Amino acid sequence: MPVANRESPLVPNFEIIINGSPLPVEAKLHVISLTVDHDVKLPGMFTLELTDSDSKQEETTWINDEELFAIGNVLEVKLGYDDDLETLIVGEITGIDPEFVFDRLPRLTVRGYDRRHRLQLGKKTQTFLQQKDSDIAAKIARDAGLTAKVEDSQVVHEYILQAEQTDIEFLQQRAKRIHYEVVVEDKTLFFRPVGNAESEILTLSFEDDLMEFYPHLSSMGQISELTVRGWNPKEKQEIVGQAKVGDEVSTMGGQKSGAALVEDAFSTAVVQVSDRPVLTQAEADQFAKARFNNVALTLVTGEGVCWGRTDLRAGKVIKIEGLAKRFNGQYYVTATVNHYHAQSGYRTHFTARRNST
């Protein structure tokens, strides 16, 4: 995609498609702002704000259009520059918020979410026997009318209970337990390992497109070793799973992980986990490494702003350059906000994490 920067600003552009048809030109001309939010732990969301008419009149235009912005309509948002646009979200309209203020034209805000929101509808209680977490994710996806793309989670569980939980609550809980993430793109649900071990998809630099970045390095909560304890009722013996320095899935190009940092600074920091049921050695080992890596990925957190980038996506690794040396390097993006405004242009806000320095 073309990239705007200080030297060569481009003209931001957008396209909105509703139920397969472009937004009418009359409506597009009234768009004030457009926002697309993505978070690895939440459904993707879009917000469209537009004025209702060119002049004050008794009959409003878009607010009363029950077909164009009907609840449940499929809305696709494309953003970019000039004619080079990329789809950021395909979701469903879930709400509209009109504004009536005496000294200005009425406004309408249209909101919606990607299809992950369907996994929030209703709470369920059900059991899964002799299945892997990836098998369970695939079944839940199919039941919600989604295509499943899952990566094998390896460990078979004798018994798992979904107890009065929404599907997304349950899946997120299972994903966190094994250092996985749940992502929905259009009609496809992905259940896969957290991607902080992957290569970067792009580089941001203060010399080019990075406008602001606020990193925070903290050893609070970091651990050098984690032990999970359980009980095997069949063998009648204790189960112990461990993870320690060196069990990071990646150090993201850094010199020292959070676990190594805290061990050097404060001696050994050990956490014992015994309040989560584990019945097999494989389950204990998997849980220990997942919990260890979840904690490790909180060593460095940061928030940034850059020129609008449709290729900057939550769940991906980026590289940041031009900072102080200890904060340069790879970051795992946890959330993005792509914001277009008719007056101020197109910016991308993001939050990211790193497990080393």
mmCIF file of C-alpha atoms in Angstrom:
data_model
loop_
_atom_site.group_PDB
_atom_site.id
_atom_site.type_symbol
_atom_site.label_atom_id
_atom_site.label_comp_id
_atom_site.label_asym_id
_atom_site.label_seq_id
_atom_site.Cartn_x
_atom_site.Cartn_y
_atom_site.Cartn_z
ATOM 1 C CA MET A 1 0.000 0.000 0.000
ATOM 2 C CA PRO A 2 1.174 3.610 -0.515
ATOM 3 C CA VAL A 3 2.324 5.151 2.756
ATOM 4 C CA ALA A 4 1.860 8.778 3.731
ATOM 5 C CA ASN A 5 4.698 10.551 5.515
ATOM 6 C CA ARG A 6 5.964 14.041 6.296
ATOM 7 C CA GLU A 7 7.683 14.374 2.946
ATOM 8 C CA SER A 8 4.953 13.015 0.679
ATOM 9 C CA PRO A 9 1.453 13.403 2.126
ATOM 10 C CA LEU A 10 -1.259 11.543 0.249
ATOM 11 C CA VAL A 11 -4.992 12.169 -0.017
ATOM 12 C CA PRO A 12 -6.921 9.892 2.373
ATOM 13 C CA ASN A 13 -9.945 8.141 0.948
ATOM 14 C CA PHE A 14 -12.558 5.634 2.040
ATOM 15 C CA GLU A 15 -15.303 3.440 0.694
ATOM 16 C CA ILE A 16 -18.296 1.990 2.499
ATOM 17 C CA ILE A 17 -20.205 -0.964 1.102
ATOM 18 C CA ILE A 18 -23.554 -2.005 2.564
ATOM 19 C CA ASN A 19 -25.046 -5.366 1.627
ATOM 20 C CA GLY A 20 -22.756 -5.482 -1.397
ATOM 21 C CA SER A 21 -23.594 -2.003 -2.725
ATOM 22 C CA PRO A 22 -21.532 1.195 -2.350
ATOM 23 C CA LEU A 23 -22.823 3.826 0.040
ATOM 24 C CA PRO A 24 -24.907 6.300 -2.016
ATOM 25 C CA VAL A 25 -22.898 9.334 -3.116
ATOM 26 C CA GLU A 26 -25.329 11.652 -1.314
ATOM 27 C CA ALA A 27 -24.604 9.880 1.958
ATOM 28 C CA LYS A 28 -20.836 9.638 1.371
ATOM 29 C CA LEU A 29 -20.633 13.401 0.908
ATOM 30 C CA HIS A 30 -22.095 13.828 4.393
ATOM 31 C CA VAL A 31 -19.592 11.558 6.187
ATOM 32 C CA ILE A 32 -17.776 13.430 8.963
ATOM 33 C CA SER A 33 -15.676 10.647 10.412
ATOM 34 C CA LEU A 34 -15.043 6.934 10.191
ATOM 35 C CA THR A 35 -13.385 4.758 12.844
ATOM 36 C CA VAL A 36 -12.416 1.082 12.847
ATOM 37 C CA ASP A 37 -11.257 -0.501 16.128
ATOM 38 C CA HIS A 38 -9.517 -3.862 16.375
ATOM 39 C CA ASP A 39 -8.401 -5.572 19.584
ATOM 40 C CA VAL A 40 -7.065 -9.108 19.973
ATOM 41 C CA LYS A 41 -9.448 -9.642 22.900
ATOM 42 C CA LEU A 42 -12.591 -7.882 21.628
ATOM 43 C CA PRO A 43 -14.853 -7.907 18.574
ATOM 44 C CA GLY A 44 -13.762 -5.522 15.824
ATOM 45 C CA MET A 45 -15.937 -2.392 15.727
ATOM 46 C CA PHE A 46 -16.772 0.309 13.199
ATOM 47 C CA THR A 47 -18.270 3.757 13.792
ATOM 48 C CA LEU A 48 -19.593 5.951 10.984
ATOM 49 C CA GLU A 49 -20.643 9.544 11.694
ATOM 50 C CA LEU A 50 -22.469 11.703 9.153
ATOM 51 C CA THR A 51 -24.551 14.854 9.048
ATOM 52 C CA ASP A 52 -28.157 14.274 8.144
ATOM 53 C CA SER A 53 -28.746 16.960 5.501
ATOM 54 C CA ASP A 54 -27.350 20.090 3.879
ATOM 55 C CA SER A 55 -29.902 22.404 5.435
ATOM 56 C CA LYS A 56 -32.302 22.338 8.329
ATOM 57 C CA GLN A 57 -35.587 20.791 7.355
ATOM 58 C CA GLU A 58 -38.483 19.103 9.015
ATOM 59 C CA GLU A 59 -37.787 15.683 7.503
ATOM 60 C CA THR A 60 -34.439 14.089 8.244
ATOM 61 C CA THR A 61 -32.756 11.992 5.569
ATOM 62 C CA TRP A 62 -30.464 9.204 6.788
ATOM 63 C CA ILE A 63 -31.946 8.922 10.268
ATOM 64 C CA ASN A 64 -35.280 7.878 8.774
ATOM 65 C CA ASP A 65 -33.759 5.533 6.174
ATOM 66 C CA GLU A 66 -34.773 2.186 7.656
ATOM 67 C CA GLU A 67 -33.278 0.202 4.776
ATOM 68 C CA LEU A 68 -29.812 1.702 4.323
ATOM 69 C CA PHE A 69 -28.769 1.551 7.969
ATOM 70 C CA ALA A 70 -30.987 -1.309 9.106
ATOM 71 C CA ILE A 71 -29.872 -3.411 12.062
ATOM 72 C CA GLY A 72 -28.150 -6.522 10.728
ATOM 73 C CA ASN A 73 -27.037 -5.012 7.418
ATOM 74 C CA VAL A 74 -23.542 -6.125 6.400
ATOM 75 C CA LEU A 75 -21.189 -3.139 6.233
ATOM 76 C CA GLU A 76 -17.661 -3.200 4.803
ATOM 77 C CA VAL A 77 -15.164 -0.408 5.449
ATOM 78 C CA LYS A 78 -12.253 0.287 3.122
ATOM 79 C CA LEU A 79 -9.601 2.883 3.906
ATOM 80 C CA GLY A 80 -6.432 4.089 2.230
ATOM 81 C CA TYR A 81 -5.183 6.782 -0.087
ATOM 82 C CA ASP A 82 -6.457 7.922 -3.465
ATOM 83 C CA ASP A 83 -7.737 4.785 -5.245
ATOM 84 C CA ASP A 84 -5.588 2.315 -3.280
ATOM 85 C CA LEU A 85 -8.009 1.089 -0.609
ATOM 86 C CA GLU A 86 -7.951 -1.994 1.621
ATOM 87 C CA THR A 87 -10.751 -3.640 3.568
ATOM 88 C CA LEU A 88 -10.352 -3.062 7.303
ATOM 89 C CA ILE A 89 -13.531 -4.694 8.539
ATOM 90 C CA VAL A 90 -16.615 -6.530 7.372
ATOM 91 C CA GLY A 91 -19.242 -6.406 10.078
ATOM 92 C CA GLU A 92 -22.901 -6.047 10.890
ATOM 93 C CA ILE A 93 -24.774 -2.919 11.952
ATOM 94 C CA THR A 94 -25.881 -3.281 15.564
ATOM 95 C CA GLY A 95 -26.964 0.245 16.493
ATOM 96 C CA ILE A 96 -27.619 3.824 15.383
ATOM 97 C CA ASP A 97 -27.329 6.972 17.497
ATOM 98 C CA PRO A 98 -28.929 10.181 16.174
ATOM 99 C CA GLU A 99 -28.018 13.560 17.663
ATOM 100 C CA PHE A 100 -30.454 16.472 17.771
ATOM 101 C CA VAL A 101 -28.904 19.794 18.827
ATOM 102 C CA PHE A 102 -30.815 23.070 18.395
ATOM 103 C CA ASP A 103 -28.021 25.065 16.727
ATOM 104 C CA ARG A 104 -26.647 22.566 14.224
ATOM 105 C CA LEU A 105 -27.729 19.959 11.706
ATOM 106 C CA PRO A 106 -28.786 16.560 13.030
ATOM 107 C CA ARG A 107 -26.090 13.886 13.024
ATOM 108 C CA LEU A 108 -26.219 10.122 12.830
ATOM 109 C CA THR A 109 -23.676 7.661 14.205
ATOM 110 C CA VAL A 110 -23.860 4.115 12.845
ATOM 111 C CA ARG A 111 -22.159 1.394 14.883
ATOM 112 C CA GLY A 112 -21.458 -2.255 14.341
ATOM 113 C CA TYR A 113 -19.128 -5.186 14.980
ATOM 114 C CA ASP A 114 -17.458 -7.975 13.094
ATOM 115 C CA ARG A 115 -19.112 -11.369 13.331
ATOM 116 C CA ARG A 116 -17.292 -12.184 16.541
ATOM 117 C CA HIS A 117 -20.142 -10.321 18.251
ATOM 118 C CA ARG A 118 -22.372 -13.291 17.423
ATOM 119 C CA LEU A 119 -20.341 -15.321 19.896
ATOM 120 C CA GLN A 120 -21.590 -12.972 22.635
ATOM 121 C CA LEU A 121 -25.235 -13.851 22.068
ATOM 122 C CA GLY A 122 -26.512 -15.939 24.959
ATOM 123 C CA LYS A 123 -24.777 -17.967 27.650
ATOM 124 C CA LYS A 124 -24.359 -21.714 27.423
ATOM 125 C CA THR A 125 -23.544 -24.667 29.618
ATOM 126 C CA GLN A 126 -22.097 -27.656 27.802
ATOM 127 C CA THR A 127 -19.356 -30.259 28.147
ATOM 128 C CA PHE A 128 -16.624 -31.405 25.795
ATOM 129 C CA LEU A 129 -15.119 -34.859 26.228
ATOM 130 C CA GLN A 130 -11.787 -36.101 24.862
ATOM 131 C CA GLN A 131 -11.212 -33.023 22.722
ATOM 132 C CA LYS A 132 -8.452 -30.507 22.073
ATOM 133 C CA ASP A 133 -9.050 -26.794 22.466
ATOM 134 C CA SER A 134 -8.621 -26.399 18.711
ATOM 135 C CA ASP A 135 -11.384 -28.992 18.144
ATOM 136 C CA ILE A 136 -13.686 -27.080 20.470
ATOM 137 C CA ALA A 137 -12.943 -23.769 18.721
ATOM 138 C CA ALA A 138 -13.742 -25.328 15.340
ATOM 139 C CA LYS A 139 -17.082 -26.650 16.597
ATOM 140 C CA ILE A 140 -18.104 -23.331 18.150
ATOM 141 C CA ALA A 141 -17.180 -21.521 14.935
ATOM 142 C CA ARG A 142 -19.301 -23.870 12.821
ATOM 143 C CA ASP A 143 -22.243 -23.555 15.209
ATOM 144 C CA ALA A 144 -22.051 -19.763 14.770
ATOM 145 C CA GLY A 145 -22.059 -20.056 10.980
ATOM 146 C CA LEU A 146 -18.363 -19.218 10.663
ATOM 147 C CA THR A 147 -15.593 -20.976 8.779
ATOM 148 C CA ALA A 148 -12.966 -22.298 11.188
ATOM 149 C CA LYS A 149 -9.228 -22.004 10.627
ATOM 150 C CA VAL A 150 -7.552 -23.460 13.689
ATOM 151 C CA GLU A 151 -4.021 -24.508 14.525
ATOM 152 C CA ASP A 152 -3.715 -27.830 16.324
ATOM 153 C CA SER A 153 -3.388 -27.240 20.068
ATOM 154 C CA GLN A 154 -1.966 -30.770 20.541
ATOM 155 C CA VAL A 155 -3.239 -31.622 24.029
ATOM 156 C CA VAL A 156 -6.399 -33.750 24.401
ATOM 157 C CA HIS A 157 -8.505 -32.921 27.471
ATOM 158 C CA GLU A 158 -10.613 -35.583 29.123
ATOM 159 C CA TYR A 159 -13.306 -33.154 30.228
ATOM 160 C CA ILE A 160 -13.912 -29.429 29.696
ATOM 161 C CA LEU A 161 -16.956 -27.518 30.960
ATOM 162 C CA GLN A 162 -18.394 -24.358 29.456
ATOM 163 C CA ALA A 163 -20.332 -23.128 32.478
ATOM 164 C CA GLU A 164 -22.932 -20.405 31.879
ATOM 165 C CA GLN A 165 -20.583 -18.508 29.563
ATOM 166 C CA THR A 166 -20.938 -16.880 26.174
ATOM 167 C CA ASP A 167 -19.003 -18.631 23.436
ATOM 168 C CA ILE A 168 -16.501 -15.791 23.182
ATOM 169 C CA GLU A 169 -15.902 -15.715 26.959
ATOM 170 C CA PHE A 170 -15.293 -19.442 26.911
ATOM 171 C CA LEU A 171 -13.027 -19.384 23.843
ATOM 172 C CA GLN A 172 -10.978 -16.473 25.187
ATOM 173 C CA GLN A 173 -10.558 -18.311 28.473
ATOM 174 C CA ARG A 174 -9.354 -21.460 26.717
ATOM 175 C CA ALA A 175 -7.114 -19.427 24.395
ATOM 176 C CA LYS A 176 -5.401 -17.575 27.247
ATOM 177 C CA ARG A 177 -4.754 -20.877 28.994
ATOM 178 C CA ILE A 178 -2.625 -22.107 26.067
ATOM 179 C CA HIS A 179 -1.200 -18.771 24.762
ATOM 180 C CA TYR A 180 -3.599 -18.687 21.802
ATOM 181 C CA GLU A 181 -5.777 -15.921 20.386
ATOM 182 C CA VAL A 182 -9.253 -15.765 18.832
ATOM 183 C CA VAL A 183 -9.614 -13.629 15.708
ATOM 184 C CA VAL A 184 -12.550 -13.176 13.313
ATOM 185 C CA GLU A 185 -12.087 -11.808 9.800
ATOM 186 C CA ASP A 186 -15.315 -11.516 7.833
ATOM 187 C CA LYS A 187 -16.842 -15.029 8.073
ATOM 188 C CA THR A 188 -13.709 -16.847 9.255
ATOM 189 C CA LEU A 189 -12.715 -17.579 12.858
ATOM 190 C CA PHE A 190 -9.010 -18.089 13.560
ATOM 191 C CA PHE A 191 -7.836 -19.943 16.662
ATOM 192 C CA ARG A 192 -4.052 -19.748 16.702
ATOM 193 C CA PRO A 193 -0.986 -19.172 18.892
ATOM 194 C CA VAL A 194 -0.296 -15.594 19.950
ATOM 195 C CA GLY A 195 1.840 -14.265 17.115
ATOM 196 C CA ASN A 196 4.692 -12.559 18.967
ATOM 197 C CA ALA A 197 7.162 -15.138 17.614
ATOM 198 C CA GLU A 198 6.419 -14.174 14.000
ATOM 199 C CA SER A 199 8.505 -11.867 11.794
ATOM 200 C CA GLU A 200 7.532 -8.212 11.550
ATOM 201 C CA ILE A 201 5.106 -7.252 8.777
ATOM 202 C CA LEU A 202 6.236 -3.609 8.598
ATOM 203 C CA THR A 203 8.587 -1.049 10.115
ATOM 204 C CA LEU A 204 7.622 2.288 11.654
ATOM 205 C CA SER A 205 10.234 5.020 12.041
ATOM 206 C CA PHE A 206 10.239 8.565 13.372
ATOM 207 C CA GLU A 207 12.086 9.517 10.216
ATOM 208 C CA ASP A 208 9.072 8.534 8.145
ATOM 209 C CA ASP A 209 5.608 7.709 9.450
ATOM 210 C CA LEU A 210 5.677 7.322 13.252
ATOM 211 C CA MET A 211 4.308 10.473 14.884
ATOM 212 C CA GLU A 212 4.136 9.547 18.587
ATOM 213 C CA PHE A 213 5.160 6.591 20.742
ATOM 214 C CA TYR A 214 4.935 6.205 24.524
ATOM 215 C CA PRO A 215 6.597 3.007 25.794
ATOM 216 C CA HIS A 216 6.502 1.807 29.401
ATOM 217 C CA LEU A 217 9.017 -0.683 30.806
ATOM 218 C CA SER A 218 8.136 -2.341 34.105
ATOM 219 C CA SER A 219 9.400 -5.405 35.938
ATOM 220 C CA MET A 220 6.279 -5.507 38.115
ATOM 221 C CA GLY A 221 4.567 -8.850 37.662
ATOM 222 C CA GLN A 222 7.483 -10.388 35.773
ATOM 223 C CA ILE A 223 8.583 -13.845 36.914
ATOM 224 C CA SER A 224 11.646 -15.990 36.320
ATOM 225 C CA GLU A 225 9.928 -19.307 36.924
ATOM 226 C CA LEU A 226 6.384 -20.658 37.062
ATOM 227 C CA THR A 227 5.220 -23.985 38.453
ATOM 228 C CA VAL A 228 1.796 -25.523 37.852
ATOM 229 C CA ARG A 229 0.666 -28.276 40.207
ATOM 230 C CA GLY A 230 -2.169 -30.718 39.653
ATOM 231 C CA TRP A 231 -3.307 -34.222 40.504
ATOM 232 C CA ASN A 232 -3.733 -37.286 38.322
ATOM 233 C CA PRO A 233 -6.679 -39.180 39.857
ATOM 234 C CA LYS A 234 -6.014 -42.327 37.837
ATOM 235 C CA GLU A 235 -2.348 -42.632 38.744
ATOM 236 C CA LYS A 236 -2.911 -41.038 42.157
ATOM 237 C CA GLN A 237 0.160 -38.867 41.858
ATOM 238 C CA GLU A 238 1.067 -35.202 41.687
ATOM 239 C CA ILE A 239 1.578 -33.503 38.332
ATOM 240 C CA VAL A 240 4.103 -30.677 38.025
ATOM 241 C CA GLY A 241 4.561 -28.448 34.988
ATOM 242 C CA GLN A 242 7.295 -25.817 34.851
ATOM 243 C CA ALA A 243 8.430 -22.897 32.717
ATOM 244 C CA LYS A 244 11.469 -20.708 33.266
ATOM 245 C CA VAL A 245 13.980 -18.409 31.585
ATOM 246 C CA GLY A 246 14.546 -19.797 28.103
ATOM 247 C CA ASP A 247 10.955 -20.994 27.622
ATOM 248 C CA GLU A 248 9.893 -17.769 25.900
ATOM 249 C CA VAL A 249 8.437 -18.533 22.464
ATOM 250 C CA SER A 250 10.631 -15.662 21.242
ATOM 251 C CA THR A 251 12.603 -12.774 22.701
ATOM 252 C CA MET A 252 11.487 -10.617 19.766
ATOM 253 C CA GLY A 253 15.033 -9.639 18.830
ATOM 254 C CA GLY A 254 15.849 -8.258 22.279
ATOM 255 C CA GLN A 255 18.949 -8.918 24.357
ATOM 256 C CA LYS A 256 17.250 -9.824 27.633
ATOM 257 C CA SER A 257 13.761 -11.159 28.356
ATOM 258 C CA GLY A 258 11.626 -9.953 31.238
ATOM 259 C CA ALA A 259 12.257 -13.208 33.084
ATOM 260 C CA ALA A 260 16.030 -12.830 32.755
ATOM 261 C CA LEU A 261 15.827 -9.159 33.698
ATOM 262 C CA VAL A 262 13.942 -9.770 36.930
ATOM 263 C CA GLU A 263 16.163 -12.738 37.823
ATOM 264 C CA ASP A 264 19.313 -10.636 37.440
ATOM 265 C CA ALA A 265 17.876 -7.681 39.328
ATOM 266 C CA PHE A 266 15.941 -9.309 42.158
ATOM 267 C CA SER A 267 17.043 -12.960 42.238
ATOM 268 C CA THR A 268 14.585 -15.750 41.461
ATOM 269 C CA ALA A 269 10.909 -14.771 41.245
ATOM 270 C CA VAL A 270 8.845 -17.962 41.360
ATOM 271 C CA VAL A 271 5.068 -18.295 41.035
ATOM 272 C CA GLN A 272 3.163 -21.422 42.065
ATOM 273 C CA VAL A 273 -0.195 -22.120 40.400
ATOM 274 C CA SER A 274 -2.443 -24.734 41.974
ATOM 275 C CA ASP A 275 -5.929 -23.249 41.572
ATOM 276 C CA ARG A 276 -6.414 -24.384 37.956
ATOM 277 C CA PRO A 277 -7.339 -28.044 37.390
ATOM 278 C CA VAL A 278 -4.794 -30.007 35.338
ATOM 279 C CA LEU A 279 -5.142 -33.765 34.958
ATOM 280 C CA THR A 280 -2.229 -34.757 32.713
ATOM 281 C CA GLN A 281 1.447 -33.906 32.384
ATOM 282 C CA ALA A 282 0.962 -32.568 28.865
ATOM 283 C CA GLU A 283 -1.759 -30.216 30.088
ATOM 284 C CA ALA A 284 0.391 -28.999 32.984
ATOM 285 C CA ASP A 285 3.386 -28.331 30.725
ATOM 286 C CA GLN A 286 1.254 -26.486 28.176
ATOM 287 C CA PHE A 287 -0.466 -24.362 30.808
ATOM 288 C CA ALA A 288 2.813 -23.472 32.544
ATOM 289 C CA LYS A 289 4.475 -22.283 29.341
ATOM 290 C CA ALA A 290 1.379 -20.371 28.258
ATOM 291 C CA ARG A 291 1.006 -18.563 31.591
ATOM 292 C CA PHE A 292 4.744 -17.804 31.614
ATOM 293 C CA ASN A 293 4.631 -16.328 28.106
ATOM 294 C CA ASN A 294 1.469 -14.327 28.810
ATOM 295 C CA VAL A 295 3.241 -12.647 31.730
ATOM 296 C CA ALA A 296 6.477 -12.149 29.789
ATOM 297 C CA LEU A 297 4.656 -10.212 27.079
ATOM 298 C CA THR A 298 3.802 -7.422 29.526
ATOM 299 C CA LEU A 299 7.409 -6.286 30.110
ATOM 300 C CA VAL A 300 7.185 -3.371 27.665
ATOM 301 C CA THR A 301 3.867 -1.831 26.708
ATOM 302 C CA GLY A 302 3.404 1.125 24.421
ATOM 303 C CA GLU A 303 0.933 3.371 22.649
ATOM 304 C CA GLY A 304 1.628 5.082 19.360
ATOM 305 C CA VAL A 305 0.219 7.168 16.534
ATOM 306 C CA CYS A 306 1.281 7.078 12.902
ATOM 307 C CA TRP A 307 0.006 8.247 9.547
ATOM 308 C CA GLY A 308 -2.932 6.076 8.540
ATOM 309 C CA ARG A 309 -1.805 2.526 7.736
ATOM 310 C CA THR A 310 -4.241 -0.173 6.696
ATOM 311 C CA ASP A 311 -1.492 -2.803 6.953
ATOM 312 C CA LEU A 312 -0.922 -2.135 10.656
ATOM 313 C CA ARG A 313 -3.059 -4.892 12.176
ATOM 314 C CA ALA A 314 -3.786 -6.192 15.668
ATOM 315 C CA GLY A 315 -2.300 -9.639 16.223
ATOM 316 C CA LYS A 316 0.765 -8.920 14.092
ATOM 317 C CA VAL A 317 4.388 -8.046 14.855
ATOM 318 C CA ILE A 318 5.860 -4.716 13.761
ATOM 319 C CA LYS A 319 9.312 -3.194 14.097
ATOM 320 C CA ILE A 320 9.854 0.294 15.495
ATOM 321 C CA GLU A 321 13.004 2.282 14.752
ATOM 322 C CA GLY A 322 14.312 5.709 15.668
ATOM 323 C CA LEU A 323 13.654 5.443 19.417
ATOM 324 C CA ALA A 324 16.219 5.118 22.192
ATOM 325 C CA LYS A 325 18.164 1.893 21.582
ATOM 326 C CA ARG A 326 16.591 -0.157 24.378
ATOM 327 C CA PHE A 327 13.104 0.517 22.994
ATOM 328 C CA ASN A 328 13.828 -0.161 19.333
ATOM 329 C CA GLY A 329 12.814 -3.522 17.913
ATOM 330 C CA GLN A 330 9.843 -5.800 17.475
ATOM 331 C CA TYR A 331 6.454 -5.213 19.094
ATOM 332 C CA TYR A 332 3.339 -7.362 19.097
ATOM 333 C CA VAL A 333 0.330 -5.193 18.234
ATOM 334 C CA THR A 334 -2.629 -5.793 20.549
ATOM 335 C CA ALA A 335 -5.026 -3.115 19.277
ATOM 336 C CA THR A 336 -5.436 -0.583 16.471
ATOM 337 C CA VAL A 337 -7.768 2.341 15.881
ATOM 338 C CA ASN A 338 -7.947 3.567 12.293
ATOM 339 C CA HIS A 339 -9.578 6.995 12.299
ATOM 340 C CA TYR A 340 -10.557 9.070 9.272
ATOM 341 C CA HIS A 341 -11.909 12.597 9.645
ATOM 342 C CA ALA A 342 -13.020 14.836 6.813
ATOM 343 C CA GLN A 343 -10.991 17.736 8.236
ATOM 344 C CA SER A 344 -7.978 16.201 9.998
ATOM 345 C CA GLY A 345 -7.279 13.265 7.678
ATOM 346 C CA TYR A 346 -6.334 9.665 8.438
ATOM 347 C CA ARG A 347 -4.363 8.418 11.464
ATOM 348 C CA THR A 348 -3.735 5.024 13.024
ATOM 349 C CA HIS A 349 -3.440 4.678 16.800
ATOM 350 C CA PHE A 350 -2.063 1.432 18.191
ATOM 351 C CA THR A 351 -1.044 -0.361 21.375
ATOM 352 C CA ALA A 352 1.740 -2.912 21.415
ATOM 353 C CA ARG A 353 3.781 -5.167 23.701
ATOM 354 C CA ARG A 354 7.263 -6.593 23.891
ATOM 355 C CA ASN A 355 8.827 -9.250 26.130
ATOM 356 C CA SER A 356 12.454 -8.103 26.071
ATOM 357 C CA THR A 357 14.799 -5.132 25.889
#
